[in-house]
Coordinates of C-alpha atoms in Angstrom, one line a residue:
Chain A
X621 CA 3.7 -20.3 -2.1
X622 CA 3.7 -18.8 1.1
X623 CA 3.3 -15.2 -0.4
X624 CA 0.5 -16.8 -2.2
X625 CA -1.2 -17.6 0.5
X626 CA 0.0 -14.0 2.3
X627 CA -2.0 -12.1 -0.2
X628 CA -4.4 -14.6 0.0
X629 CA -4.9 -13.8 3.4
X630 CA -4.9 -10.0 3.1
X631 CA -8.0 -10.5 0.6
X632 CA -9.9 -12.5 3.1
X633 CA -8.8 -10.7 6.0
X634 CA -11.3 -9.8 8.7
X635 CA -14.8 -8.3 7.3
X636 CA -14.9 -6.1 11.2
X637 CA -11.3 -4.8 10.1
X638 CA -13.0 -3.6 7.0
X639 CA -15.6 -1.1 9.6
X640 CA -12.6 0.3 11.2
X641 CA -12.2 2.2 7.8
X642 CA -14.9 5.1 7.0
X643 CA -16.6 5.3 3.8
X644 CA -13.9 6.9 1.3
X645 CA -16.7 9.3 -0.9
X646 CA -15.1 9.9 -4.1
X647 CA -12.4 7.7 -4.0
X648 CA -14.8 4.9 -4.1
X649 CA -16.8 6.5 -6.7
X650 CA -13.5 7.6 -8.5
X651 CA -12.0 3.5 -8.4
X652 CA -15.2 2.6 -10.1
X653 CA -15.6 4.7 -12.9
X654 CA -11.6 4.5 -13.7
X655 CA -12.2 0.6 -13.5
X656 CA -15.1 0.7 -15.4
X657 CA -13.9 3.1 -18.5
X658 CA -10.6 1.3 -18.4
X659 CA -12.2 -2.4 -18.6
X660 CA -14.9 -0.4 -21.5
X661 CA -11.3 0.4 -23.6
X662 CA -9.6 -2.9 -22.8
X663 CA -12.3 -4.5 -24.6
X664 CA -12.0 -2.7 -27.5
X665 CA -8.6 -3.0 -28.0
X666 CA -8.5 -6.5 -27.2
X667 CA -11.4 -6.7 -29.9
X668 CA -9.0 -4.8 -32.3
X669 CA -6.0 -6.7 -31.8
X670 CA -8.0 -10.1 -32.1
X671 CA -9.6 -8.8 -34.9
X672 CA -6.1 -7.4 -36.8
X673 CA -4.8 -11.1 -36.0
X674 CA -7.2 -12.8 -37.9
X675 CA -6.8 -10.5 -40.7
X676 CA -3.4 -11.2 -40.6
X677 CA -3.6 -14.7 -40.4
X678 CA -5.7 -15.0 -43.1
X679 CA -4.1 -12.6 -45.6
X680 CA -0.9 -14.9 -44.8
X681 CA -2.6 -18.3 -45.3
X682 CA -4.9 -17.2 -48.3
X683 CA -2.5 -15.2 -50.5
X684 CA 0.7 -16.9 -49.3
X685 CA 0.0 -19.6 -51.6
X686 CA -1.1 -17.8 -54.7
X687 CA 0.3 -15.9 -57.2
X688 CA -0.9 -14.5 -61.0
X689 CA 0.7 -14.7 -64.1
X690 CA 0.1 -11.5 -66.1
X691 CA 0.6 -12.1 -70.2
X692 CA 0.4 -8.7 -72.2
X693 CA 1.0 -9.2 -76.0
X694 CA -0.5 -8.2 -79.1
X695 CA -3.9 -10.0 -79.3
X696 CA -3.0 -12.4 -82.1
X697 CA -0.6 -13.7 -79.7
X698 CA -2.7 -13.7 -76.7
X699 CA -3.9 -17.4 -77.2
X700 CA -0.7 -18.7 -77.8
X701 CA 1.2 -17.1 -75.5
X702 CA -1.4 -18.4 -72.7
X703 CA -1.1 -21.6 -73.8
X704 CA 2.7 -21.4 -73.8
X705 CA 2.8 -20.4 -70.4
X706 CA 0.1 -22.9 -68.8
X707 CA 2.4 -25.4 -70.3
X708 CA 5.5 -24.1 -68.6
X709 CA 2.9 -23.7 -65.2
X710 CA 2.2 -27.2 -65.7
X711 CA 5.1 -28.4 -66.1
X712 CA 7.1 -26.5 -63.4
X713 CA 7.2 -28.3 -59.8
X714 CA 5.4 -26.9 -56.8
X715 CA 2.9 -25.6 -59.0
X716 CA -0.4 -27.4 -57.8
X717 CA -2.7 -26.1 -60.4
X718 CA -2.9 -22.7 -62.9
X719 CA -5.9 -21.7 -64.4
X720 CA -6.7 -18.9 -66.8
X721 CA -9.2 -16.5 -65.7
X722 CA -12.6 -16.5 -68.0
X723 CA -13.4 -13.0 -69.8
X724 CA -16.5 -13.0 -67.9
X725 CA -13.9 -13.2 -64.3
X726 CA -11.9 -10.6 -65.6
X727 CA -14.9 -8.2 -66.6
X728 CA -16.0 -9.0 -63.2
X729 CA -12.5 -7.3 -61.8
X730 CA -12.6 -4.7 -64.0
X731 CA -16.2 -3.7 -63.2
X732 CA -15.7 -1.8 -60.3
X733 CA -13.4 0.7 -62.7
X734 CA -14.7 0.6 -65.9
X735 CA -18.7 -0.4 -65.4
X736 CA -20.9 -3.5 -66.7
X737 CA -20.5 -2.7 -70.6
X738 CA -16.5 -3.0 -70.6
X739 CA -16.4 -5.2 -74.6
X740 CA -13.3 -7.2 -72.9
X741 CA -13.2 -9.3 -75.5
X742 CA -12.1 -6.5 -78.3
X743 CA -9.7 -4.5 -75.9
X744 CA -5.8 -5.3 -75.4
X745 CA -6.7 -6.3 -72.1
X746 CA -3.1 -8.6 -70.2
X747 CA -4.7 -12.4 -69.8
X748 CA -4.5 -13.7 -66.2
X749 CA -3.4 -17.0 -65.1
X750 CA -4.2 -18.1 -61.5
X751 CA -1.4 -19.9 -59.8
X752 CA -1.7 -21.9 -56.9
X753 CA 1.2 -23.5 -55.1
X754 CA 1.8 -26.7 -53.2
X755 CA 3.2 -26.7 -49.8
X756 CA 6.6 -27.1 -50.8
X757 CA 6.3 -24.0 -53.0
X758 CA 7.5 -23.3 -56.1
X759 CA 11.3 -22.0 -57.1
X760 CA 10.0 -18.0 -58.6
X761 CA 13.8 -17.2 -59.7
X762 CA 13.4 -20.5 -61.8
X763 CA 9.8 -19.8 -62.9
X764 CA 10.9 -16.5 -64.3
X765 CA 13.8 -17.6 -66.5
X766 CA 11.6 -20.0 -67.7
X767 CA 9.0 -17.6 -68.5
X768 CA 11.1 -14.8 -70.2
X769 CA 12.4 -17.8 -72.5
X770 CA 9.6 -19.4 -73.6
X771 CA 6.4 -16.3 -72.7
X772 CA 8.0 -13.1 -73.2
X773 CA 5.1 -11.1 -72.4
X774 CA 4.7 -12.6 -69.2
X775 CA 5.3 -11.3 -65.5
X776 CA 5.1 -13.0 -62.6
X777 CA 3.4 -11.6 -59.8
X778 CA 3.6 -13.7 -56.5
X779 CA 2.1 -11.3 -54.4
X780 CA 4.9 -10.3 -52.4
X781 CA 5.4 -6.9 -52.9
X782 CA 1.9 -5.9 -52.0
X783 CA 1.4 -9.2 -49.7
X784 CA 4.5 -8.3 -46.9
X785 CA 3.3 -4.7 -46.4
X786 CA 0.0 -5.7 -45.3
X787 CA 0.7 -8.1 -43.2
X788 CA 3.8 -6.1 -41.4
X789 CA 0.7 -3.3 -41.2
X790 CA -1.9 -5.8 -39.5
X791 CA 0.7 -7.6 -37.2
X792 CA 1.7 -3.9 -35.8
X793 CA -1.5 -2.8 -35.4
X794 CA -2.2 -6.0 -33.7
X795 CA 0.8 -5.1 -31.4
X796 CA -0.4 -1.0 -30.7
X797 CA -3.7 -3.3 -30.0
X798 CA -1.2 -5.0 -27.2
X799 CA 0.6 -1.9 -25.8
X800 CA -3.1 0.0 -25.2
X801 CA -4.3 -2.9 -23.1
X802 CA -1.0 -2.8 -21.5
X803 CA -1.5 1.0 -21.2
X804 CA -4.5 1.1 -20.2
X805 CA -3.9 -1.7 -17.2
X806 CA -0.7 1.1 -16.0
X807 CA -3.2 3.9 -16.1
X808 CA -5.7 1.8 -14.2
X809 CA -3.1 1.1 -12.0
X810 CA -2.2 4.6 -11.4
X811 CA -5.6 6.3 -11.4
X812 CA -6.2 3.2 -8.3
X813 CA -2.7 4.3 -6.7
X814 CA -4.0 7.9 -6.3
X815 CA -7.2 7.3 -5.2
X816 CA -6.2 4.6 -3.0
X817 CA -3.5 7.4 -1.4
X818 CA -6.2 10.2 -1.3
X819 CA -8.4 7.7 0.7
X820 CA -5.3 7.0 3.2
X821 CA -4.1 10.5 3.6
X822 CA -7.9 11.8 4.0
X823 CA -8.0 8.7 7.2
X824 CA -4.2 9.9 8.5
X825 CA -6.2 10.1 12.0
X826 CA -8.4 6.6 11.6
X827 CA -4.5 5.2 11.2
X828 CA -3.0 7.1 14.4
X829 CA -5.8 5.5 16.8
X830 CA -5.4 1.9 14.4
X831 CA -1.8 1.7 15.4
X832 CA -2.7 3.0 19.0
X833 CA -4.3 0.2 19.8
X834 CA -1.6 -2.0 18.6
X835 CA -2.6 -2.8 14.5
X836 CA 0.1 -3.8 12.4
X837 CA 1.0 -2.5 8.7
X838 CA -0.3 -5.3 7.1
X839 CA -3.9 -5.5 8.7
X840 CA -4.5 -1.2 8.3
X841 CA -3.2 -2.0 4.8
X842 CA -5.3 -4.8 4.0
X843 CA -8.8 -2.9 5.0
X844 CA -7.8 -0.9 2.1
X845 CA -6.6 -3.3 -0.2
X846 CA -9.8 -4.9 -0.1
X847 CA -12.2 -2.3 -0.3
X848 CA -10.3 -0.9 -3.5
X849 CA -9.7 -4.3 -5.2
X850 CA -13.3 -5.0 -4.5
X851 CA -14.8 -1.4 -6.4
X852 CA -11.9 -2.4 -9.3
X853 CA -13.7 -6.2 -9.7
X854 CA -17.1 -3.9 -9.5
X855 CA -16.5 -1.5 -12.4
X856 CA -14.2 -3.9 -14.2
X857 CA -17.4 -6.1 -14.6
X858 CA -19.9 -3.8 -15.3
X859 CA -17.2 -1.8 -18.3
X860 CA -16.2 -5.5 -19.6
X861 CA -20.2 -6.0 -20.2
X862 CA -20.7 -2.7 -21.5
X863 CA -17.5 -2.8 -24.3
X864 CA -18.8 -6.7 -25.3
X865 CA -22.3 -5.4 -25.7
X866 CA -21.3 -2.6 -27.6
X867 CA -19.0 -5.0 -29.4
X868 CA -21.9 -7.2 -30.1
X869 CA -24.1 -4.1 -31.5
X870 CA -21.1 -3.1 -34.6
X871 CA -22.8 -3.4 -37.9
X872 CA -22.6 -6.9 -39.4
X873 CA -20.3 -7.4 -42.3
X874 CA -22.9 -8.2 -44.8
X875 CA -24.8 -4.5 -43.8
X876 CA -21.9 -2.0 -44.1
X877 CA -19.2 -3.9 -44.9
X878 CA -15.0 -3.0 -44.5
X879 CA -12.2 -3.6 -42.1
X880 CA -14.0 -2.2 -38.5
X881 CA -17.3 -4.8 -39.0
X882 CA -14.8 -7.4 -38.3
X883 CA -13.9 -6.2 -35.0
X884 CA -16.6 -8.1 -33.2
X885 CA -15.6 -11.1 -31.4
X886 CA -15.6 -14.3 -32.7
X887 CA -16.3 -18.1 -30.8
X888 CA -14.0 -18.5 -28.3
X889 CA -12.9 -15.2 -28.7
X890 CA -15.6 -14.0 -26.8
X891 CA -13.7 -15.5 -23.5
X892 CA -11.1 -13.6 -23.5
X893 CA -12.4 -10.0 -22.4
X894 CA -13.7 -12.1 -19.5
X895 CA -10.5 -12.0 -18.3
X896 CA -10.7 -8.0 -17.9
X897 CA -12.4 -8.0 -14.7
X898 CA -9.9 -10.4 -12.6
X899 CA -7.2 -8.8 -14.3
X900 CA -7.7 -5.2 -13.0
X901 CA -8.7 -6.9 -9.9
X902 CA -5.3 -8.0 -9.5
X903 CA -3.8 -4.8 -10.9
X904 CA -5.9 -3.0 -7.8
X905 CA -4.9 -5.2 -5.4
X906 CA -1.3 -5.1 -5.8
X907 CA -1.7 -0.8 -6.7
X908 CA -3.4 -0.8 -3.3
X909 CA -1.2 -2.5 -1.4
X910 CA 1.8 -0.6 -2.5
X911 CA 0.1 2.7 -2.2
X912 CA -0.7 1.5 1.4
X913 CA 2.2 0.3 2.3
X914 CA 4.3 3.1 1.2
X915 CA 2.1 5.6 2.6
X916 CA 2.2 3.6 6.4
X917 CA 5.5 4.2 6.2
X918 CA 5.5 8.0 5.3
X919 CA 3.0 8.3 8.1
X920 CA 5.1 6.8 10.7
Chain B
X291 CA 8.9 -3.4 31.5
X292 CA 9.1 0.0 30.3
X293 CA 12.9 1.9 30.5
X294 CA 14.2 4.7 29.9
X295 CA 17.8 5.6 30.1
X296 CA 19.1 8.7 30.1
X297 CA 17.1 9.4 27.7
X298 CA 16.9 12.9 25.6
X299 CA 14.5 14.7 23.0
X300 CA 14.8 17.4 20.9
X301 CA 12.0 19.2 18.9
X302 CA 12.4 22.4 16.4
X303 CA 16.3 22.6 17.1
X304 CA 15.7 22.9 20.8
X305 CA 16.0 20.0 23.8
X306 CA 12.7 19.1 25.7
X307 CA 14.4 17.5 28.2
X308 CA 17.6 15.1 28.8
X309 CA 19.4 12.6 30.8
X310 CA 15.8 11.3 31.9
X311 CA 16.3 8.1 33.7
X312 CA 12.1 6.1 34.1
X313 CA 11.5 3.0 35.1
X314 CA 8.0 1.6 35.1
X315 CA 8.3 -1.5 37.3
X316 CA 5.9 -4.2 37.5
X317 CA 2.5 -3.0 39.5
X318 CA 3.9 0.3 40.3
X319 CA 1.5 3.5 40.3
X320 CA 3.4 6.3 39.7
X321 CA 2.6 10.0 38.7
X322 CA 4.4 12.2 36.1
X323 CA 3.5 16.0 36.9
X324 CA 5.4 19.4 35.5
X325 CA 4.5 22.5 33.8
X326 CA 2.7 22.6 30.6
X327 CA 5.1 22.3 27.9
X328 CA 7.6 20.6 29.7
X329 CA 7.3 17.0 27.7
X330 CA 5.2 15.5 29.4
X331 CA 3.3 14.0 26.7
X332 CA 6.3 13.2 24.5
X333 CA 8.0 11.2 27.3
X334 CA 4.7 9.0 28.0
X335 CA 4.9 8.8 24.2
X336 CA 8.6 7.5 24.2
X337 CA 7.3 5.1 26.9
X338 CA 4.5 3.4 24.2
X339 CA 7.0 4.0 21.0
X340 CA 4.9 6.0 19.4
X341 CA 8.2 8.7 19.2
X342 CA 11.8 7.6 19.1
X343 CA 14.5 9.5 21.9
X344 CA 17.0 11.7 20.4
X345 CA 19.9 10.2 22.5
X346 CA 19.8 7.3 25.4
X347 CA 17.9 4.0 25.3
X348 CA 14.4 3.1 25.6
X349 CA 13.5 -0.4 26.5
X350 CA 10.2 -2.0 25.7
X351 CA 9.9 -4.9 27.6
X352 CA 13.2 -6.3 27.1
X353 CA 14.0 -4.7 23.4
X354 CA 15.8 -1.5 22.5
X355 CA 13.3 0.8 20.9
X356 CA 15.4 2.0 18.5
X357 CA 16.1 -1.2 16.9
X358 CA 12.4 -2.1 16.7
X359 CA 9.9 -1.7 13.3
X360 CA 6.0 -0.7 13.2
X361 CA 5.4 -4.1 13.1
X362 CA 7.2 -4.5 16.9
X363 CA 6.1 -1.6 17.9
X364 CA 2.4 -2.3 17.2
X365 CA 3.2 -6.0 18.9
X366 CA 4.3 -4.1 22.0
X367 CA 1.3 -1.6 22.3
X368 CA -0.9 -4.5 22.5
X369 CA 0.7 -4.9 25.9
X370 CA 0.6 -1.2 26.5
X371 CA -3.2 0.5 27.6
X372 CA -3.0 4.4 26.0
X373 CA -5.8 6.9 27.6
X374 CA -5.5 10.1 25.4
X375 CA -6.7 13.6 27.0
X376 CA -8.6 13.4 23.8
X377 CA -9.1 10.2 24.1
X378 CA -8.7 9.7 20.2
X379 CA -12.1 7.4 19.3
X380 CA -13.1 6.4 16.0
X381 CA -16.1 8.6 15.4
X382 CA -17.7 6.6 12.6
X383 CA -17.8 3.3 15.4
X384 CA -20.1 3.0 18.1
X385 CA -18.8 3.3 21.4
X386 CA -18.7 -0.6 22.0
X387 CA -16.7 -1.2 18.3
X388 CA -14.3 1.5 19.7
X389 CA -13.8 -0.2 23.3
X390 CA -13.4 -3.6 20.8
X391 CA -10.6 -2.2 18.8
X392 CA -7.7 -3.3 19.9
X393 CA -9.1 -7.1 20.1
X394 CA -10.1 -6.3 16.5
X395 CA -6.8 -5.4 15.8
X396 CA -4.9 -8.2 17.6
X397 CA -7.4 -11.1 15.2
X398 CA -9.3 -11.1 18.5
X399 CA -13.1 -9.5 17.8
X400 CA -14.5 -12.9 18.6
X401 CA -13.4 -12.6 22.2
X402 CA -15.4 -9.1 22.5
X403 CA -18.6 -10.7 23.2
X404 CA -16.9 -12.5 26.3
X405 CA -15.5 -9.2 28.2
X406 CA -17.8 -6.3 26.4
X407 CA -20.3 -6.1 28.8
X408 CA -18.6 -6.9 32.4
X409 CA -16.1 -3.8 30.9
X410 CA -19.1 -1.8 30.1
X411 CA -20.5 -1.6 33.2
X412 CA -17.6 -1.6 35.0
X413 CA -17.0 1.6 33.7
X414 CA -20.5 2.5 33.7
X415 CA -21.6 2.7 29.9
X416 CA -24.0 -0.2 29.3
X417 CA -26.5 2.3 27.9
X418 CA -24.3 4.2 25.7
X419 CA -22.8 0.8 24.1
X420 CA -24.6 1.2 20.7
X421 CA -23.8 5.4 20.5
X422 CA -21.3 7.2 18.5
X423 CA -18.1 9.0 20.3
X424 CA -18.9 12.6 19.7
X425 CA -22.6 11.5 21.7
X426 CA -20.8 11.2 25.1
X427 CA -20.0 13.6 27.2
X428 CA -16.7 14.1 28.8
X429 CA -16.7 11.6 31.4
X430 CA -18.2 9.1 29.6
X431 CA -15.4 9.8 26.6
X432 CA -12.5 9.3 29.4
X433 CA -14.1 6.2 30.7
X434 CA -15.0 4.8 27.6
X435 CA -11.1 5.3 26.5
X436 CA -10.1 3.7 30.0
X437 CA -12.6 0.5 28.9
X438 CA -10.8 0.9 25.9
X439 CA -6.9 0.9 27.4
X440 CA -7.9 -2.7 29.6
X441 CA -9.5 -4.6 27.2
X442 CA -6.8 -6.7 26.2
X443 CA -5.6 -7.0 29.7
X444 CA -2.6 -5.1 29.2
X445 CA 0.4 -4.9 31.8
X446 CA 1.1 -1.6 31.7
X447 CA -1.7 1.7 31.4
X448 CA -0.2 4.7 30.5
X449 CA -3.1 7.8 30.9
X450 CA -2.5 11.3 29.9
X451 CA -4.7 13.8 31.4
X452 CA -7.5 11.2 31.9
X453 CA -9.2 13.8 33.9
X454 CA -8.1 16.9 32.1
X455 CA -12.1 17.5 30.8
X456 CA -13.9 16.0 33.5
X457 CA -15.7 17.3 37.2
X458 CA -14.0 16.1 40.6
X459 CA -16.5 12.7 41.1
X460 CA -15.9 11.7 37.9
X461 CA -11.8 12.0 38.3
X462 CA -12.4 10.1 41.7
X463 CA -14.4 7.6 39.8
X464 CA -11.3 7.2 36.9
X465 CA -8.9 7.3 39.7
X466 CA -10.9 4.6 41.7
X467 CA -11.0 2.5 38.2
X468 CA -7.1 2.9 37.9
X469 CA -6.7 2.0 41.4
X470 CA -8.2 -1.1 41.0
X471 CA -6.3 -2.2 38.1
X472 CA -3.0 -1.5 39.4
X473 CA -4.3 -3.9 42.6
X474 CA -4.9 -6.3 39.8
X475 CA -1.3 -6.1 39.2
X476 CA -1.4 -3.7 36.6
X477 CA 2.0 -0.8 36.3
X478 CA 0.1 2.5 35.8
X479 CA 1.8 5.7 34.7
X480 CA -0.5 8.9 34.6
X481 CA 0.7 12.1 33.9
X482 CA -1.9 15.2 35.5
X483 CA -1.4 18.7 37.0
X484 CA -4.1 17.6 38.9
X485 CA -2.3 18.0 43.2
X486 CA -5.8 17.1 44.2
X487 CA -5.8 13.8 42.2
X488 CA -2.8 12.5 43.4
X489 CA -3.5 13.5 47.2
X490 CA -6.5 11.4 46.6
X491 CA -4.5 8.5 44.8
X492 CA -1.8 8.5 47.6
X493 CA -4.3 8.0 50.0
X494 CA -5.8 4.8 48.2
X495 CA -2.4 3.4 47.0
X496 CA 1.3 3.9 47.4
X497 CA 2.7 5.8 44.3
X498 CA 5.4 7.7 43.2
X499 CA 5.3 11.4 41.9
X500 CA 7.7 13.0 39.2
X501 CA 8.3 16.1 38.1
X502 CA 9.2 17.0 34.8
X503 CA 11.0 20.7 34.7
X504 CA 13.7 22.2 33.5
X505 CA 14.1 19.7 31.9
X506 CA 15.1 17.2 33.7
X507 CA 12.8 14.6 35.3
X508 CA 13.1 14.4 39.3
X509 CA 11.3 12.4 41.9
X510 CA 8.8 14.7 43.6
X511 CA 8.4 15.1 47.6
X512 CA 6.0 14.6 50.3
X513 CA 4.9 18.4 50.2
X514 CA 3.0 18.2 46.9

C-alpha cells in the first residue's frame, strides 16, 4: 500500500518541479508518436483476437452438437436405407432429433459447385441426415456398429476431423492476437525507455545543478516520469481513437463478406480498447522511472 | 560540521593531495588559497560530497561520507550553500526560479514568496528577478548564485572563486555579503587567489588562510 501511494505521489509531485526540466524536443515528440502507433496496433490486435474468440466460440458451440449421416447406395435402396437409418437415429440415446435433408437443401449445397440446373433427383447423389445431439451427447463408437449392421452404406460424420483443426487454428490465432498486444506494450516500453534516457542524458547539466541544490533521486526522477507518462496517456488516446474508428469504418459483413468483416468490435467489446490508453500510461510510468532511476545512478 | 581527516585524492593514476586534515567549525571564515591545479576545487567538493576521498574520512555533519547515498547526500547539501565560479544556473529559469531552487527542491517553493524579495535586494537584483541567467552580467551571475547559496538558510557556504569574473567593488560587495552571513553565524569556506580579497576580509573579520601546495594543505601566515 505504501508503494501505492509512493508512485502515487511521484505522479502528483510538484507542477514547479516539472519547470526545472527544459522542454525535451524530440523526445517528447518521439513518446507521442511511439504511444500513438503502438495504442493504433493494440487495437487491432485486440480487435483480432476478440474477433478469433468469437469465431471460436461459436464454431465450438454450433457444430459441437451436430453431426451428418452420409448414406451412399444404389438408388433403389436409397429410400430404404434412409429410412433404416432414421430409425436407428431415433432410436439411439443422445440423439435429440435427425432429419433428412430435402433435395431442394441438397441442390442448395451443391449449387455453389455444380450450378442451379444440377437434376438431383436422377443422379447417385449420398442422402444426408442431419443429426443433432442432446447435451449428454451421443455414444459414436455405438452409433457406428449400429449403423454398419443395420445401414451399410452409411458413414457417420460427427464433425470432428474437420471441427478440431479449426478451432486449434482460431484459439492460436487468438493467442498470436495476445502475444502482439503483449509485444507491442514491451516495444512501447522500450521505444519510452530510450527516449526517456536520451531526454536525461541530453539534461546531464540540469541534474548536476538539481542535486546541487540538494534534490533527491526520487524528485529529479519524478519531473520526468511525469512528463513522459503524461505524452504516453496523450498519444495512447489519440492511436486508441484512431484504431476504433478505423475499426468502426471495416466493411460490413453483409457488403463484402468473409473472416476480416468480423473483426469490428462488438457491444461490450467496444470497452475494452479503452483500456489502451491507461495501460501504456502505466507502461510509461514504470519505463520512465526505471530509465531515470538507473541513469541517476550512472550519473552520480 | 564539515571534517576532513587525513584525507587523500587521486585523479588519472596520480595523487592531488594527501594527509589533508580541515575542519569547518561553527561560524568560522576561513580562506583556502594555492596554485591553480593544486585541488582546490576538488577538496571544497569533498567538503559538499559531491566527490568521495580516495583514503581518510570525511564527515558531514556527524556522518562518514563514505557510508552515505545520493539521497543523504542531497539531504546534507540542503544544509550546505555552493557558489560555483560558474555559478552553474539553470538557463531556461528566470533568475528568481533559479535563486528559488533549492526551496523547490526541498518541497519548499511555497515559502519563496516569503524571503524572494528581501534576498533580492539584498543582493541587489530586484530588477533582474524576471530575466534569464545568460542576461546578467558577471556580477550580477555571482550575486545571484550567492542569493541562491542562503536561501535556505544554510549553516555552512562554501564559494569557489565567487569573484573570479568580477571588478574589485563588486568583490568588495560579495565579500561584504559573506561577511555578513558569517556574523549571522554562518561557517564560510572560500577558496580565491585573490591576496587582495582576503586583506580586505581580514580586515572586516577574523579568518583563517590555507594553502593548498604540494600537496599538502597548510595554515597560511600573517605575510600573505
Amino acid at each position: 500500500m505504501n508503494g501505492l501511494f509512493r508512485y502515487i505521489a511521484v505522479l502528483a509531485g510538484d507542477p514547479q518541479a516539472d519547470r526545472t526540466v527544459p522542454p525535451t524536443g524530440f523526445t517528447a515528440r518521439l513518446t507521442v508518436f511511439t504511444a500513438g502507433a503502438m495504442a493504433f496496433l493494440a487495437v487491432f490486435a485486440l480487435a483480432l483476437s476478440l474477433a478469433t474468440g468469437r469465431i471460436a466460440d461459436r464454431w465450438e458451440s454450433e457444430l459441437a452438437r451436430t453431426a451428418t449421416l452420409r448414406i451412399s447406395a444404389p438408388m433403389d435402396q436409397l429410400d430404404a436405407q434412409q429410412a433404416a437409418a432414421l430409425t436407428v437415429l431415433e432410436t439411439t440415446p443422445g440423439i435429440a432429433s435427425a432429419r433428412a435433408l430435402t433435395a431442394e437443401e441438397q441442390k442448395a449445397l451443391l449449387e455453389p459447385w455444380f450450378g442451379p440446373d444440377l437434376p438431383v433427383e436422377s443422379l447417385p447423389i449420398p442422402r444426408l441426415i442431419e443429426i443433432v445431439e442432446t447435451e449428454e451427447g451421443y455414444d459414436p463408437a455405438g452409433l457406428r456398429a449400429r449403423l454398419q449392421a443395420e445401414v451399410p452404406g452409411a458413414v457417420l460424420d460427427d464433425h470432428t476431423r474437420w471441427r478440431d483443426p479449426l478451432i486449434a487454428a482460431a484459439h492460436r490465432l487468438r493467442l498470436l492476437a495476445v502475444v502482439a498486444v503483449v509485444l507491442i506494450g514491451m516495444a512501447t516500453a522500450a521505444m519510452i525507455t530510450l527516449a526517456a534516457q536520451a531526454a536525461l542524458a541530453a539534461n546531464a547539466q540540469v541534474i548536476r545543478v538539481m542535486r546541487l541544490v540538494g534534490a533527491q533521486d526520487m524528485y529529479i526522477a519524478g519531473a520526468f516520469v511525469r512528463r513522459f507518462t503524461l505524452r504516453g496517456l496523450m498519444g495512447a488516446v489519440s492511436g486508441t481513437l484512431a484504431g476504433m474508428v478505423a475499426v468502426l469504418l471495416l466493411p460490413s459483413t453483409e457488403v463484402a463478406g468473409g473472416f476480416l468483416t468480423g473483426l469490428s468490435f462488438q457491444g461490450l467489446g467496444w470497452l475494452v480498447p479503452l483500456a489502451i490508453p491507461p495501460l501504456a500510461a502505466i507502461v510509461a510510468f514504470f519505463a520512465t522511472r526505471a530509465a531515470a532511476l538507473r541513469t541517476l545512478r550512472d550519473l552520480s | 560540521m564539515i571534517e576532513l581527516d587525513r584525507v587523500a585524492y587521486s585523479y588519472g593514476g596520480g595523487e592531488l593531495f594527501s594527509d589533508v586534515t580541515l575542519t569547518l567549525a561553527p561560524g568560522s571564515f576561513q580562506f583556502l588559497t594555492g596554485p591553480s591545479g593544486s585541488g582546490k576545487t576538488t577538496l571544497m567538493k569533498l567538503c559538499y560530497g559531491e566527490l568521495r576521498s580516495t583514503s581518510g574520512h570525511v564527515r558531514l555533519f556527524g556522518q562518514n561520507a563514505r557510508e552515505m547515498g545520493r539521497d543523504d547526500i542531497a539531504l546534507c547539501r540542503r544544509k550546505i550553500g555552493v557558489v560555483h565560479q560558474d555559478c552553474q544556473f539553470l538557463d531556461h529559469l528566470t533568475v528568481a526560479e533559479n535563486i528559488a531552487l533549492p526551496l523547490t527542491v526541498a518541497g519548499r517553493g511555497a515559502e519563496a514568496a516569503d524571503y524572494l524579495a528581501d534576498l533580492m535586494a539584498w543582493v541587489g537584483l530586484t530588477h533582474q528577478a524576471n530575466q534569464l541567467p545568460p542576461e546578467l552580467s558577471g556580477g550580477e551571475r555571482q550575486r545571484a548564485a550567492l542569493a541562491r547559496a542562503v536561501i535556505v538558510s544554510p549553516d555552512v557556504i562554501i564559494a569557489d572563486e565567487p569573484t573570479g569574473n568580477i571588478d574589485w567593488e563588486m568583490s568588495q560587495r560579495l565579500l561584504r555579503l559573506l561577511v555578513e552571513l558569517n556574523r549571522m553565524g554562518r561557517t564560510v569556506l572560500i577558496a580565491t587567489h585573490d591576496l587582495n580579497l582576503i586583506r580586505a576580509a581580514k580586515a572586516q573579520v577574523q579568518s583563517r588562510v590555507l594553502r593548498l601546495t604540494g600537496r599538502r594543505l597548510q595554515v597560511a601566515g600573517v605575510d600573505l
